[in-house]
mmCIF file of C-alpha atoms in Angstrom:
data_model
loop_
_atom_site.group_PDB
_atom_site.id
_atom_site.type_symbol
_atom_site.label_atom_id
_atom_site.label_comp_id
_atom_site.label_asym_id
_atom_site.label_seq_id
_atom_site.Cartn_x
_atom_site.Cartn_y
_atom_site.Cartn_z
ATOM 1 C CA MET M 1 58.576 70.319 -39.209
ATOM 2 C CA ALA M 2 59.596 69.237 -35.724
ATOM 3 C CA SER M 3 56.752 71.263 -34.202
ATOM 4 C CA ALA M 4 54.254 69.595 -36.578
ATOM 5 C CA VAL M 5 55.580 66.188 -35.555
ATOM 6 C CA GLY M 6 55.353 67.139 -31.885
ATOM 7 C CA LEU M 7 51.777 68.338 -32.352
ATOM 8 C CA ALA M 8 50.828 65.120 -34.148
ATOM 9 C CA LEU M 9 52.356 63.043 -31.344
ATOM 10 C CA ARG M 10 50.459 65.044 -28.723
ATOM 11 C CA LEU M 11 47.137 64.872 -30.613
ATOM 12 C CA THR M 12 47.398 61.086 -30.949
ATOM 13 C CA ARG M 13 48.785 60.786 -27.392
ATOM 14 C CA LEU M 14 51.701 58.811 -28.755
ATOM 15 C CA ASP M 15 54.006 61.190 -26.881
ATOM 16 C CA GLN M 16 52.723 59.703 -23.614
ATOM 17 C CA ALA M 17 53.344 56.115 -24.722
ATOM 18 C CA MET M 18 56.744 57.010 -26.154
ATOM 19 C CA SER M 19 57.780 58.689 -22.894
ATOM 20 C CA ARG M 20 57.173 55.429 -21.025
ATOM 21 C CA SER M 21 59.267 53.126 -23.193
ATOM 22 C CA SER M 22 61.223 52.800 -26.411
ATOM 23 C CA GLY M 23 60.585 49.064 -26.580
ATOM 24 C CA HIS M 24 63.123 46.311 -25.998
ATOM 25 C CA PRO M 25 65.413 44.298 -28.322
ATOM 26 C CA SER M 26 63.740 41.080 -27.166
ATOM 27 C CA ILE M 27 60.527 42.258 -28.854
ATOM 28 C CA VAL M 28 60.454 41.390 -32.549
ATOM 29 C CA ILE M 29 57.974 43.088 -34.879
ATOM 30 C CA GLY M 30 57.181 41.507 -38.236
ATOM 31 C CA VAL M 31 56.533 43.895 -41.121
ATOM 32 C CA LEU M 32 54.722 42.504 -44.172
ATOM 33 C CA ASP M 33 54.951 45.304 -46.702
ATOM 34 C CA GLY M 34 57.252 46.475 -49.440
ATOM 35 C CA PRO M 35 61.022 46.283 -49.027
ATOM 36 C CA VAL M 36 62.708 48.614 -46.552
ATOM 37 C CA ALA M 37 65.550 50.819 -47.736
ATOM 38 C CA ALA M 38 68.616 51.088 -45.530
ATOM 39 C CA HIS M 39 68.238 54.406 -43.709
ATOM 40 C CA PRO M 40 70.440 55.904 -40.973
ATOM 41 C CA ASP M 41 67.435 56.806 -38.792
ATOM 42 C CA ILE M 42 65.853 53.343 -38.860
ATOM 43 C CA SER M 43 67.199 51.044 -36.191
ATOM 44 C CA GLY M 44 66.500 47.450 -35.312
ATOM 45 C CA LEU M 45 66.488 45.970 -38.814
ATOM 46 C CA ALA M 46 67.396 42.306 -38.896
ATOM 47 C CA ALA M 47 69.274 42.738 -42.197
ATOM 48 C CA ASP M 48 70.272 45.356 -44.761
ATOM 49 C CA TYR M 49 67.741 45.745 -47.528
ATOM 50 C CA LYS M 50 68.700 47.016 -50.981
ATOM 51 C CA PRO M 51 65.433 47.635 -52.813
ATOM 52 C CA ALA M 52 65.309 48.095 -56.565
ATOM 53 C CA GLY M 53 63.366 51.354 -56.579
ATOM 54 C CA LYS M 54 60.202 53.144 -55.589
ATOM 55 C CA GLU M 55 58.585 49.990 -54.192
ATOM 56 C CA SER M 56 60.595 50.594 -51.003
ATOM 57 C CA ARG M 57 58.843 53.875 -50.184
ATOM 58 C CA HIS M 58 55.865 52.484 -48.278
ATOM 59 C CA GLY M 59 57.802 49.735 -46.493
ATOM 60 C CA THR M 60 60.439 52.243 -45.408
ATOM 61 C CA LEU M 61 57.729 54.632 -44.172
ATOM 62 C CA VAL M 62 56.101 51.887 -42.094
ATOM 63 C CA ALA M 63 59.457 50.744 -40.680
ATOM 64 C CA GLY M 64 60.284 54.358 -39.807
ATOM 65 C CA LEU M 65 56.993 54.840 -37.948
ATOM 66 C CA ILE M 66 57.869 51.832 -35.848
ATOM 67 C CA SER M 67 61.587 52.135 -35.296
ATOM 68 C CA ALA M 68 63.118 55.459 -36.378
ATOM 69 C CA ARG M 69 65.524 56.705 -33.754
ATOM 70 C CA ARG M 70 64.026 59.106 -31.240
ATOM 71 C CA GLY M 71 66.258 62.051 -32.192
ATOM 72 C CA SER M 72 65.186 61.948 -35.848
ATOM 73 C CA GLY M 73 62.751 64.322 -37.547
ATOM 74 C CA ALA M 74 59.970 61.747 -37.231
ATOM 75 C CA PRO M 75 60.729 59.584 -34.186
ATOM 76 C CA GLY M 76 59.550 55.969 -34.130
ATOM 77 C CA ILE M 77 57.191 54.495 -31.594
ATOM 78 C CA CYS M 78 59.504 51.701 -30.419
ATOM 79 C CA PRO M 79 63.037 52.077 -31.815
ATOM 80 C CA SER M 80 64.556 49.576 -29.387
ATOM 81 C CA CYS M 81 62.471 46.706 -30.800
ATOM 82 C CA ARG M 82 63.802 44.574 -33.648
ATOM 83 C CA LEU M 83 62.146 44.493 -37.063
ATOM 84 C CA VAL M 84 61.895 41.491 -39.324
ATOM 85 C CA VAL M 85 60.827 42.644 -42.777
ATOM 86 C CA HIS M 86 59.253 40.321 -45.297
ATOM 87 C CA PRO M 87 58.560 42.206 -48.546
ATOM 88 C CA ILE M 88 55.353 41.030 -50.211
ATOM 89 C CA PHE M 89 55.183 43.479 -53.150
ATOM 90 C CA ASP M 90 57.007 43.616 -56.489
ATOM 91 C CA ALA M 91 58.286 46.762 -58.195
ATOM 92 C CA ASP M 92 54.852 47.364 -59.774
ATOM 93 C CA GLY M 93 53.112 47.169 -56.383
ATOM 94 C CA ALA M 94 51.514 43.795 -57.100
ATOM 95 C CA PRO M 95 51.810 41.036 -54.482
ATOM 96 C CA ASN M 96 54.821 38.826 -55.189
ATOM 97 C CA THR M 97 53.230 35.902 -53.341
ATOM 98 C CA ASP M 98 49.766 34.579 -52.746
ATOM 99 C CA PRO M 99 49.173 35.924 -49.226
ATOM 100 C CA SER M 100 47.560 33.346 -47.008
ATOM 101 C CA THR M 101 47.242 32.575 -43.342
#
């Protein structure tokens, strides 16, 4: 698995970006997705999230891509940045708000 992750990072050239920086705690990234499950490899969360069930899968995946610790099986792009998660989906996957800008 680790070799597949390494290959994917090299093919996308993310390994080069990740070698330059891990981000900084002063940088805050907003995630509008499903809830994020508490996970030992995800750092930088502004709060602990206790999702009800499977609706946390996608939000947790996205948060992991951004901020999973570098020594994990799938290292994040910028684990030193902070995440602010605002879940916008219910358990059935439907939006729980009327998204607007």
